[in-house]
Short mmCIF file of C-alpha atoms and ligand atoms in Angstrom, two decimals:
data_model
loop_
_atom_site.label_atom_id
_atom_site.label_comp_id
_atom_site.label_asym_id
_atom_site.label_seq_id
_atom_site.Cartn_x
_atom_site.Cartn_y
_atom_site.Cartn_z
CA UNK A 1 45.63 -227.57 -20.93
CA UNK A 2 49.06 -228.73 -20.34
CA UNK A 3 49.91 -228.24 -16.31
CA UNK A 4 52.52 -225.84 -17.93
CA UNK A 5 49.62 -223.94 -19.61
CA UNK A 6 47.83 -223.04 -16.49
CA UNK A 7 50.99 -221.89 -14.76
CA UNK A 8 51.70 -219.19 -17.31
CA UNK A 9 47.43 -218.15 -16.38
CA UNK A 10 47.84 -218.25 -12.71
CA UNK A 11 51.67 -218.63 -11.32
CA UNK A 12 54.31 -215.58 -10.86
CA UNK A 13 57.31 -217.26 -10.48
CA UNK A 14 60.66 -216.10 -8.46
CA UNK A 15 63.51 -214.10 -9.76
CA UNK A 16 61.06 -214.59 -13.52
CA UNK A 17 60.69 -211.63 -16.09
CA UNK A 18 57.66 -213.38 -17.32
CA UNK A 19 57.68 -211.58 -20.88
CA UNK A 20 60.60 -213.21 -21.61
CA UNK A 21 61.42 -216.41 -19.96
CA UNK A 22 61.01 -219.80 -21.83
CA UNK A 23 57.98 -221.37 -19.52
CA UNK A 24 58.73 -223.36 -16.23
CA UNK A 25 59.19 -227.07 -16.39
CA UNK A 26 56.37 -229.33 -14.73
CA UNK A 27 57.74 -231.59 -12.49
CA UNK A 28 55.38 -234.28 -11.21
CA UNK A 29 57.74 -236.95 -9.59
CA UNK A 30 61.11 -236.72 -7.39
CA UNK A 31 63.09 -239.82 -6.19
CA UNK A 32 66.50 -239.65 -4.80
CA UNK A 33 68.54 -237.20 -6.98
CA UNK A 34 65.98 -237.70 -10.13
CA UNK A 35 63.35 -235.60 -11.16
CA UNK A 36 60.50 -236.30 -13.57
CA UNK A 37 58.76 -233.88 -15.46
CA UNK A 38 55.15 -233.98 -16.59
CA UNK A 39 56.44 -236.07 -20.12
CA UNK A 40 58.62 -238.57 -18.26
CA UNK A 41 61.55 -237.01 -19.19
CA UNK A 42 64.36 -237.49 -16.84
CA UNK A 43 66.69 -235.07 -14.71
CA UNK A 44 69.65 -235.16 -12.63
CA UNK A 45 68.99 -232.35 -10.00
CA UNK A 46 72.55 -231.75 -9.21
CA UNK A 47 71.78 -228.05 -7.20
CA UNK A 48 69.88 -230.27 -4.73
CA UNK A 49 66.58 -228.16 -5.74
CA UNK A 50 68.15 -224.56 -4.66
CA UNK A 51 70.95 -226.26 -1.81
CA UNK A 52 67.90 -227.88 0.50
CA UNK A 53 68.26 -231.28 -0.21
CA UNK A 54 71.03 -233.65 1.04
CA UNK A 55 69.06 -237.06 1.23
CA UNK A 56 67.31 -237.26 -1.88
CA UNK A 57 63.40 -236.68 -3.04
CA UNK A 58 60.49 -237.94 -1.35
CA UNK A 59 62.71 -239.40 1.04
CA UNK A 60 60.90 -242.33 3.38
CA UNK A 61 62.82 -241.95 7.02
CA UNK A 62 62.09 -237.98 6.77
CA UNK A 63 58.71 -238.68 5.30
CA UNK A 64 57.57 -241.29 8.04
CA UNK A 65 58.43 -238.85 10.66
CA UNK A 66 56.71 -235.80 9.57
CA UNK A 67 53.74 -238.24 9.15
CA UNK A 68 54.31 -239.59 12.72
CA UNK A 69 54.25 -235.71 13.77
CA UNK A 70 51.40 -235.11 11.49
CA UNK A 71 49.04 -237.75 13.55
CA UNK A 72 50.26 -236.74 16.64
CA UNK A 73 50.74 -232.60 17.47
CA UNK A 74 51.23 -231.03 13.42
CA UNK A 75 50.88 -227.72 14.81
CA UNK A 76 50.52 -225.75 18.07
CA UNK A 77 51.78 -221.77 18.61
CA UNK A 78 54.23 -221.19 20.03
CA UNK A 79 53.46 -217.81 22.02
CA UNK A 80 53.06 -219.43 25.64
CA UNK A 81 53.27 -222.73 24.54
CA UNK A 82 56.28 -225.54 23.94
CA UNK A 83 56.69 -228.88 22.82
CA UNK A 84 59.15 -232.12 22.63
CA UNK A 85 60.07 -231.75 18.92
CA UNK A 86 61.27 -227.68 19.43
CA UNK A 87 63.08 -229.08 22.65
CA UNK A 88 64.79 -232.12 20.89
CA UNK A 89 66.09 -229.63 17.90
CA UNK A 90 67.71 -227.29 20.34
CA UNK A 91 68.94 -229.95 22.46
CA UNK A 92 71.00 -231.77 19.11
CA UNK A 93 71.83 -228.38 17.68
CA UNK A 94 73.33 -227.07 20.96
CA UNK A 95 75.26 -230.19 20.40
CA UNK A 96 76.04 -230.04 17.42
CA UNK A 97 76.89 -225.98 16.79
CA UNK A 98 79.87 -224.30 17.43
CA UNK A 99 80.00 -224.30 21.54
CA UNK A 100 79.27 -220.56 21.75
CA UNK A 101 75.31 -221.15 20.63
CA UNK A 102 73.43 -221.53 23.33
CA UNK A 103 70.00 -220.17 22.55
CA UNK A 104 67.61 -221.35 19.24
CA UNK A 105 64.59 -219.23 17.65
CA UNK A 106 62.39 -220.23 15.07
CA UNK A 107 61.41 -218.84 12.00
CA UNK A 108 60.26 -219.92 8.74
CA UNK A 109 63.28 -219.39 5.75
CA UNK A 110 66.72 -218.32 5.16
CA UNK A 111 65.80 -214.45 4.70
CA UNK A 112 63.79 -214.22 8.46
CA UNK A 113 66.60 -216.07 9.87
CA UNK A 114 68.72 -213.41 8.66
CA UNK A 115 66.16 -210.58 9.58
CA UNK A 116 65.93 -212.15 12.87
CA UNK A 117 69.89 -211.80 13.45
CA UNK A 118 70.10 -208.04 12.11
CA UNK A 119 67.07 -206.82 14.30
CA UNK A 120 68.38 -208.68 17.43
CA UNK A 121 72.41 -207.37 16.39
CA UNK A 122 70.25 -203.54 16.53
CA UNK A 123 68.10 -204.38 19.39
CA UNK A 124 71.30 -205.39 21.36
CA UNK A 125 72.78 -202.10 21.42
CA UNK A 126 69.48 -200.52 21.42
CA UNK A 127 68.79 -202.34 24.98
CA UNK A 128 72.03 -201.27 26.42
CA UNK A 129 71.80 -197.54 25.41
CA UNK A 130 74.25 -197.27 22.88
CA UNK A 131 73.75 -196.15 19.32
CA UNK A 132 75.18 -198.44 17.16
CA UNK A 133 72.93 -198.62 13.97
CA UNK A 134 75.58 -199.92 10.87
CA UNK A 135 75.37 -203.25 9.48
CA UNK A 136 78.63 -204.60 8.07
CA UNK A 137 78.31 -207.14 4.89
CA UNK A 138 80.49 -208.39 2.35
CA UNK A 139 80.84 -207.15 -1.40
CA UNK A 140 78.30 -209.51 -3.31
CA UNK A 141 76.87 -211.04 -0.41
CA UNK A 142 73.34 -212.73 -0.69
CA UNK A 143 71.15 -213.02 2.73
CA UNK A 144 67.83 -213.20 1.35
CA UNK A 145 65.19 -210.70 0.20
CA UNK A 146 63.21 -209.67 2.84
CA UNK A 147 64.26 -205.74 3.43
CA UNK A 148 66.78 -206.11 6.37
CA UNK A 149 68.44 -209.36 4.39
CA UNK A 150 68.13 -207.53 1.22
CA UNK A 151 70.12 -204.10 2.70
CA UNK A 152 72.97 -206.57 3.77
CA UNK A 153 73.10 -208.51 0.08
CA UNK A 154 75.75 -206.92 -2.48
CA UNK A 155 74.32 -207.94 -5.57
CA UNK A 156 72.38 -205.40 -6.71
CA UNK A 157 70.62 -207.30 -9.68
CA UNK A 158 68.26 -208.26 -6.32
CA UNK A 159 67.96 -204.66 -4.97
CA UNK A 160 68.55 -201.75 -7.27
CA UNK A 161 64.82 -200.83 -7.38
CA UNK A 162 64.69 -200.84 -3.25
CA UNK A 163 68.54 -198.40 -2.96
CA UNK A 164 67.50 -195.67 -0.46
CA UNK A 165 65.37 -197.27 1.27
CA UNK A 166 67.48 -199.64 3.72
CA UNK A 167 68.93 -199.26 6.97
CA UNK A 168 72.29 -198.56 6.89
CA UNK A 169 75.03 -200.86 5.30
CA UNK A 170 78.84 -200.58 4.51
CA UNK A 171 80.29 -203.36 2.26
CA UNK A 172 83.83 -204.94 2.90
CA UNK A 173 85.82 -207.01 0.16
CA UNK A 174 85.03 -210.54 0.26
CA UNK A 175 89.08 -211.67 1.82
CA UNK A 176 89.65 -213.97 -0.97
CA UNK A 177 93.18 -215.37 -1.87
CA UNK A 178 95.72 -211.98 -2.34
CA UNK A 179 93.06 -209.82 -0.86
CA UNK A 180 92.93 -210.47 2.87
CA UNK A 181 94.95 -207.62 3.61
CA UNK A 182 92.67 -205.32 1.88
CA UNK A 183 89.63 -206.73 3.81
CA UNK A 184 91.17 -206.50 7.07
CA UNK A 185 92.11 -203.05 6.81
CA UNK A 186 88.73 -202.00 5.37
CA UNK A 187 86.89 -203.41 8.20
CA UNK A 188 88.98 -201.64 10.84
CA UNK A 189 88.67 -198.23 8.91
CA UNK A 190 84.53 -199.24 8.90
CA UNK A 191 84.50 -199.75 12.29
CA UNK A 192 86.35 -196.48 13.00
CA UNK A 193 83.99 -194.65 10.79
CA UNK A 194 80.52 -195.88 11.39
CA UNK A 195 78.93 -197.04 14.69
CA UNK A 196 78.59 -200.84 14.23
CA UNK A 197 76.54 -203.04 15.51
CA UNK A 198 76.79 -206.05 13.51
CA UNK A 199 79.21 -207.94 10.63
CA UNK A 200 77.03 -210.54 8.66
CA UNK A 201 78.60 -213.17 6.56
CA UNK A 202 78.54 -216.21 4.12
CA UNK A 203 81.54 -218.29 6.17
CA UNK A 204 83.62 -219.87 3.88
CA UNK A 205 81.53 -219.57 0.88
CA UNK A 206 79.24 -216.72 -1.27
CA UNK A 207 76.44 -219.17 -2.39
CA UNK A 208 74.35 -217.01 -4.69
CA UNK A 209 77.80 -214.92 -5.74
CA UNK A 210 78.87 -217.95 -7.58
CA UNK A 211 80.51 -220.00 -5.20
CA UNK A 212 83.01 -217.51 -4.15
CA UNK A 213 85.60 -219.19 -1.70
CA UNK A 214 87.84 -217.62 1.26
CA UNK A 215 90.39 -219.38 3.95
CA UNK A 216 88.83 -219.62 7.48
CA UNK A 217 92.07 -217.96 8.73
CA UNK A 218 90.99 -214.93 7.28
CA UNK A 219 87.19 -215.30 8.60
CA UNK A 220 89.23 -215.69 11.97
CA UNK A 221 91.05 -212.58 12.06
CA UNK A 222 87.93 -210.53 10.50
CA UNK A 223 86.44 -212.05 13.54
CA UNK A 224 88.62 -211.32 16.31
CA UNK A 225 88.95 -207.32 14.94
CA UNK A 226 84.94 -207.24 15.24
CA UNK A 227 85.22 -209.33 19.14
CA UNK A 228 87.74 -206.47 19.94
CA UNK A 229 85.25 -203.83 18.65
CA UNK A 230 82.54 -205.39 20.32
CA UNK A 231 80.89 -205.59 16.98
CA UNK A 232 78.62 -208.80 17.09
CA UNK A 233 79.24 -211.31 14.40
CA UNK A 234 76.35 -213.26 12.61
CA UNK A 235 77.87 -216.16 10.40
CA UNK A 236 74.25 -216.63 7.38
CA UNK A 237 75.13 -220.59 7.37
CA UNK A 238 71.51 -220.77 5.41
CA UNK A 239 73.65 -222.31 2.08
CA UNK A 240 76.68 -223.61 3.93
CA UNK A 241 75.27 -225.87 7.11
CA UNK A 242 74.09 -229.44 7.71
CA UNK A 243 77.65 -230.77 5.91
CA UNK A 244 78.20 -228.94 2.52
CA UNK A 245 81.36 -227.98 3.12
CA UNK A 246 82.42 -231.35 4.65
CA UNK A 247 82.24 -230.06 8.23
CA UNK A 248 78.79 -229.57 10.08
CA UNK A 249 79.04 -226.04 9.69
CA UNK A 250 81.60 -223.86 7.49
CA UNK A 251 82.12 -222.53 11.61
CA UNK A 252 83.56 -225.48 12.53
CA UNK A 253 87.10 -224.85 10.65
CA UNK A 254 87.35 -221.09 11.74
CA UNK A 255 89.00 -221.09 14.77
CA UNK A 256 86.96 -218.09 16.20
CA UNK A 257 82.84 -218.90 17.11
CA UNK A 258 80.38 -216.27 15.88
CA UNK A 259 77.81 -214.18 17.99
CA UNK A 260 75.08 -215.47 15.80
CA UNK A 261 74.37 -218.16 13.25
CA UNK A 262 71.93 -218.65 10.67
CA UNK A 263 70.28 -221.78 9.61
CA UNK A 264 67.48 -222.93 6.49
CA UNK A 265 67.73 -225.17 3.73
CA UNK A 266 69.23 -228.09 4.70
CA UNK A 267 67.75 -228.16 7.90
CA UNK A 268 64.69 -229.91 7.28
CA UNK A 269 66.16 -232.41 4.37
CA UNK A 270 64.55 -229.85 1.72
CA UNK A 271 60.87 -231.36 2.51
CA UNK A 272 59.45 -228.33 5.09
CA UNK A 273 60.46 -224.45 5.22
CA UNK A 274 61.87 -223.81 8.17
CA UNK A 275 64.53 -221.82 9.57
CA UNK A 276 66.49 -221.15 12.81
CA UNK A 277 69.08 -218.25 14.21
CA UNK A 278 71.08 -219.39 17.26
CA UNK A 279 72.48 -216.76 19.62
CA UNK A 280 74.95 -216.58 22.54
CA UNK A 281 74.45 -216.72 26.12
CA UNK A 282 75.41 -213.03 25.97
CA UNK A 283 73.12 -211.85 23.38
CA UNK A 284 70.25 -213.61 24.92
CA UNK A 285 70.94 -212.03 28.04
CA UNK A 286 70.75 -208.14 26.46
CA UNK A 287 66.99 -208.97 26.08
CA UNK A 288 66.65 -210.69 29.60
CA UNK A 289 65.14 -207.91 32.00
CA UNK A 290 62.20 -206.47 33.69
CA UNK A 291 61.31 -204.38 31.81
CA UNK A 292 59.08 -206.01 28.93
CA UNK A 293 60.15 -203.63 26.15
CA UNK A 294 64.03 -205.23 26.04
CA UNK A 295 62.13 -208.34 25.01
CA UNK A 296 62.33 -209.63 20.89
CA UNK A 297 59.03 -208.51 19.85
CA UNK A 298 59.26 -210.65 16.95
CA UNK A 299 57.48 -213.89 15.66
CA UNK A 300 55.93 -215.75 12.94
CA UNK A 301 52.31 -217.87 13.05
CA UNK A 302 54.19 -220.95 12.48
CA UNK A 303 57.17 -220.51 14.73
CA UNK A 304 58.65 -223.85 15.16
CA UNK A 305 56.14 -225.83 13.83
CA UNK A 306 56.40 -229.25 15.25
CA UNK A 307 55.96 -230.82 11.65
CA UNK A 308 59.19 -228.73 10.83
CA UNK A 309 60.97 -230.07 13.83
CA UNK A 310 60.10 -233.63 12.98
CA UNK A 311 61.39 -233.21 9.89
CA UNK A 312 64.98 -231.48 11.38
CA UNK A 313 65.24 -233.96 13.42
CA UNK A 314 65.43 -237.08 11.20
CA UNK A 315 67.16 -234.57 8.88
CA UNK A 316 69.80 -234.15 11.51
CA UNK A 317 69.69 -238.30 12.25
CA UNK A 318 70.63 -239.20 8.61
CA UNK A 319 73.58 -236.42 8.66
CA UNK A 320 75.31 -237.86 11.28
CA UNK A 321 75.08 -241.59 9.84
CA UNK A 322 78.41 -242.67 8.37
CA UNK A 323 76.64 -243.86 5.38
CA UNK A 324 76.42 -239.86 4.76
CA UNK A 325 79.50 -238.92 6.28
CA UNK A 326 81.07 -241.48 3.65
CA UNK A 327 79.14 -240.10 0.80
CA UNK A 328 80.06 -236.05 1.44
CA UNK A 329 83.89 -237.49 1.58
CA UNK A 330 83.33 -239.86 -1.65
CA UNK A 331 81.55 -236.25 -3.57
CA UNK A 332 84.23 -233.78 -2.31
CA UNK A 333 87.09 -236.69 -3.76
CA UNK A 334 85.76 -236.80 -6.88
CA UNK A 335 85.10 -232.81 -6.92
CA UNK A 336 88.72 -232.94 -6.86
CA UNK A 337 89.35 -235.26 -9.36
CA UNK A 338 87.31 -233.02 -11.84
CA UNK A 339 88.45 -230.09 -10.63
CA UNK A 340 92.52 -231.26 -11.59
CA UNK A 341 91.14 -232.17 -14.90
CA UNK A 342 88.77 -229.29 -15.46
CA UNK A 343 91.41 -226.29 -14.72
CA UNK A 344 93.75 -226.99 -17.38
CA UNK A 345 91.21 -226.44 -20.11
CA UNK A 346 91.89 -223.57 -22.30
CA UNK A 347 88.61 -222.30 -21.38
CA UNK A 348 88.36 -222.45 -18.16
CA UNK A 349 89.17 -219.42 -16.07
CA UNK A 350 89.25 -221.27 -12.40
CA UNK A 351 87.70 -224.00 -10.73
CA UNK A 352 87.48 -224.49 -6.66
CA UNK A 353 85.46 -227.52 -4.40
CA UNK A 354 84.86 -227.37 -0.92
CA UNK A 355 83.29 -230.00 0.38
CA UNK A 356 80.38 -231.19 -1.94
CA UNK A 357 80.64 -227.82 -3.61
CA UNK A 358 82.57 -227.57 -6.85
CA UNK A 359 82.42 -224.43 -9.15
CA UNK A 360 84.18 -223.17 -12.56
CA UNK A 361 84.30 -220.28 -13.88
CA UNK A 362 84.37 -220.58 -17.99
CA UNK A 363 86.28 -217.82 -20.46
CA UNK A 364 83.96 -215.41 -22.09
CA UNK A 365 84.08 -213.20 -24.47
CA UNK A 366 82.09 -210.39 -22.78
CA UNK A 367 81.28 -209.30 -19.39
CA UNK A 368 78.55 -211.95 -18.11
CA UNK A 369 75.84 -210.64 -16.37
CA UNK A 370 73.92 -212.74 -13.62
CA UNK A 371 71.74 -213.56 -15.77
CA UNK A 372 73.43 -212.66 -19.43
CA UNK A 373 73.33 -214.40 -22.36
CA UNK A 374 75.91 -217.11 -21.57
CA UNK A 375 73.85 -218.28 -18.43
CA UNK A 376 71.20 -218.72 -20.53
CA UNK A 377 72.54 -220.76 -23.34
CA UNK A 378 74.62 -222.80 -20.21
CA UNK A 379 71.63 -223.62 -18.39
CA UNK A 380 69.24 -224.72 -21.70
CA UNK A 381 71.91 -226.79 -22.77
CA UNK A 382 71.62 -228.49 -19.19
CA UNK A 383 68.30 -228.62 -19.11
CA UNK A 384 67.91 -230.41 -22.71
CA UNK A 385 71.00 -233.18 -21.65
CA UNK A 386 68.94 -233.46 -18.56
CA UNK A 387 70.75 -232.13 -15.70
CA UNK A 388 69.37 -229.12 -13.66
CA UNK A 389 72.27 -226.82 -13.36
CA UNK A 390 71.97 -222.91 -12.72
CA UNK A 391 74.65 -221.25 -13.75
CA UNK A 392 75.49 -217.65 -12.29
CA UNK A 393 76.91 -215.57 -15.20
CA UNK A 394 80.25 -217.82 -16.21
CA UNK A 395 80.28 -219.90 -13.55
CA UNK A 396 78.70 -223.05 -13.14
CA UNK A 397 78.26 -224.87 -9.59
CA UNK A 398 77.46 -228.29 -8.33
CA UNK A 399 75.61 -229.02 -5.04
CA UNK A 400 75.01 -232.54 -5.18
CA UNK A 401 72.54 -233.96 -2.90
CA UNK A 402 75.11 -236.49 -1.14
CA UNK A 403 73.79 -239.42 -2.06
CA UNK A 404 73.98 -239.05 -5.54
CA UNK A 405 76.39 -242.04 -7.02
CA UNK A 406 79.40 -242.15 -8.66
CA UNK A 407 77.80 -242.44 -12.34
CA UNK A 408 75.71 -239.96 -11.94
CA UNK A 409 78.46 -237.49 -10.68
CA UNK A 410 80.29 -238.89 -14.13
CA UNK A 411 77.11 -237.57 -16.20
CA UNK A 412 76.76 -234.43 -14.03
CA UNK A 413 80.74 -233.87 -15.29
CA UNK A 414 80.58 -234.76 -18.98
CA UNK A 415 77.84 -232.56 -19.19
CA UNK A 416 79.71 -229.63 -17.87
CA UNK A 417 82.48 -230.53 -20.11
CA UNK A 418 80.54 -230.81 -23.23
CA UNK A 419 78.48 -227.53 -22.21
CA UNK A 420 82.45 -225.96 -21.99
CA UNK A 421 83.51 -227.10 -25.74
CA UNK A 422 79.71 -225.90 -26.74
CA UNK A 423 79.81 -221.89 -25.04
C1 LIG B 501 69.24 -218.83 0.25
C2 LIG B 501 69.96 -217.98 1.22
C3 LIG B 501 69.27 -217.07 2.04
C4 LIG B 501 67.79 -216.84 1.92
O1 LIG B 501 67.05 -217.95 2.22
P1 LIG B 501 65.52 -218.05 1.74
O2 LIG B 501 65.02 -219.30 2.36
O3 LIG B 501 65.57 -218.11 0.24
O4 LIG B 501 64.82 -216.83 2.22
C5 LIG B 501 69.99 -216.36 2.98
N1 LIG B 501 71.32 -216.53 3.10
C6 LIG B 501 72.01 -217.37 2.33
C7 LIG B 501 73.49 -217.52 2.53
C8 LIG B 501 71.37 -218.12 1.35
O5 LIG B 501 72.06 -218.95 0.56
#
């Protein structure tokens, strides 16, 4: 049997209606930005496997140092114990975060990050006697899909089967060019309505909506209305941080700092899950008291796992060389450069880049579902020129991991333009 063979026996894959799909691709081989698949075949993974991988496959400095943390401490809990790699990834991300973040807990992926956030945003106000139990979320947000991440995502492809069952959400407009107004006045008539105790949000950028884009002005002001509301603010940074948008964090061109932020993906160079929510001073301090039941009774087996902290931290190490600062410039240039020629095409609805993100959003016919028929033929058509690409409904993204080259952005572009003249 083919390796693809036994997967279809054993494997339930993610977001997979198994009747239907075509069958997963073995992939037995990753190097830089190249993948190899169990025939030899050849692809271009230009979504940086799912947004979690800046430096490239099977990369040697991040590999070397989990095995260095492998021989020396790979695991140890963290319930009454500590250790030097935890210590050194607060220490660089206290550096490194917007200056309001002052305290760092563990978890394991994007969506506990996230769950992490909304329970300590309901805990807060919980601990100081006032009942503030509404979450406040964008229109087509995506935080994850465990349930409290799931109640704050807006597209419902994820979560129709699990309506009725959440804790309480209210959904804002996403304050994209023309619409800021609208945003700003529907959060202050939320906040009116509805005790809040928390606004979670994609800064900058709606990953999973399709590469949705907004100004950081308009973060700032939605901001400042939830600071004079005393309604805590948890930027999900889960798709956005470690340098996608150009900056370290999507934080560090909004003008006003967040309560909360979230962190995954990139954080570990794509090689081991782990994740990590960052709080204030002030938050921190709602759960600092006598009495034992103010404390965060939450925790996972392999909180902070040392191997995962090794792996941050050379992560974090190849970020800040210039070699990588150079190559997220060098991407978001060329980004632009496409985008110019891309947007004047007669089929082409809209493009937008930020950073090392690019998206487009093609003409169609119908009304494309998430996962309608236009994805589909998009993304096969990738797949067969060899050049992993997942569109969302119309609109196809790029993520590069940054160090892919110049020619290989070229293919990644032709690709998208042949795919265009194709749909
Ligand atoms: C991917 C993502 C999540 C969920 O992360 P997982 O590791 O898949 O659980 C949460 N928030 C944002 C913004 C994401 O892009």
């Amino acid at each position: 049997m083919t390796l693809t063979e036994k997967d279809s026996q054993y494997l339930w894959h993610p977001y997979t209606q198994h009747k239907t799909a075509q069958a997963p691709i073995a992939i037995s081989r990753g190097e830089g930005v190249l993948l190899w698949d169990e025939n030899g075949k050849e692809y271009i993974d230009a979504i940086a496997s799912w947004w979690v991988n800046p430096f490239g496959h099977s990369n040697k400095f991040i590999a070397d140092a989990i095995y260095k943390q492998l021989t020396t401490l790979e695991h140890v809990l963290f319930g009454g114990f500590t250790h030097e790699p935890a210590i050194k990834v607060a220490e660089k991300l206290i550096e490194i975060l917007p200056k309001s973040q002052q305290k760092i807990f563990f978890s394991d992926n994007g969506s506990t990050a996230v769950e992490v956030a909304i329970k300590v945003a309901l805990q807060y106000f919980f601990n100081k006697n006032e009942k503030r139990t509404t979450i406040i979320a964008f229109e087509n947000a995506f935080h994850g899909d465990t349930f409290a991440a799931m109640a704050a995502s807006g597209i419902s492809f994820y979560t129709q089967a699990f309506q009725g069952m959440f804790i309480d959400v209210v959904r804002i407009p996403v304050p994209v060019k023309g619409k800021e107004q609208e945003s700003f006045d529907a959060l202050k008539n939320v906040i009116e309505n509805n005790n809040c105790a928390g606004f979670i949000f994609e800064p900058l950028v709606q990953g999973a909506a399709g590469m949705v884009m907004y100004e950081p002005e308009a973060l700032a002001k939605l901001i400042q209305i939830c600071s004079k509301n005393k309604v805590l603010t948890i930027a999900d940074e889960v798709m956005t941080g470690f340098g996608k948008t150009g900056k370290t964090f999507a934080m560090d061109y909004v003008s006003e700092q967040p309560d909360m932020i979230c962190l995954s993906k990139a954080l570990t160079g794509g090689t081991i899950p782990m994740a990590i929510t960052t709080f204030t001073q002030e938050v921190f301090d709602a759960f600092y008291d006598d009495d034992i039941n103010k404390a965060l009774f939450h925790g996972h087996t392999f909180t902070a796992n040392p191997t995962g902290c090794a792996a941050a931290l050379a992560s974090i190490d190849l970020l800040e060389t210039d070699e990588m600062q150079d190559n997220i410039k060098r991407i978001n240039a060329s980004h632009l450069n496409f985008q110019k020629k891309i947007e004047k095409h007669s089929k082409v609805i809209t493009a937008r880049t930020l950073g090392v993100i690019f998206a487009v959003e093609i003409k169609s016919d119908s009304e494309e579902s998430y996962y309608g028929s236009m994805r589909t033929k998009l993304y096969n058509f990738f797949i067969d020129k060899g050049v992993v690409l997942r569109p969302v409904g119309n609109i196809v993204y790029i993520l590069p991991p940054y160090i892919m080259t110049n020619e290989q952005l070229s293919k990644v572009y032709q690709t998208i333009e042949e795919a265009i003249e194709m749909v």
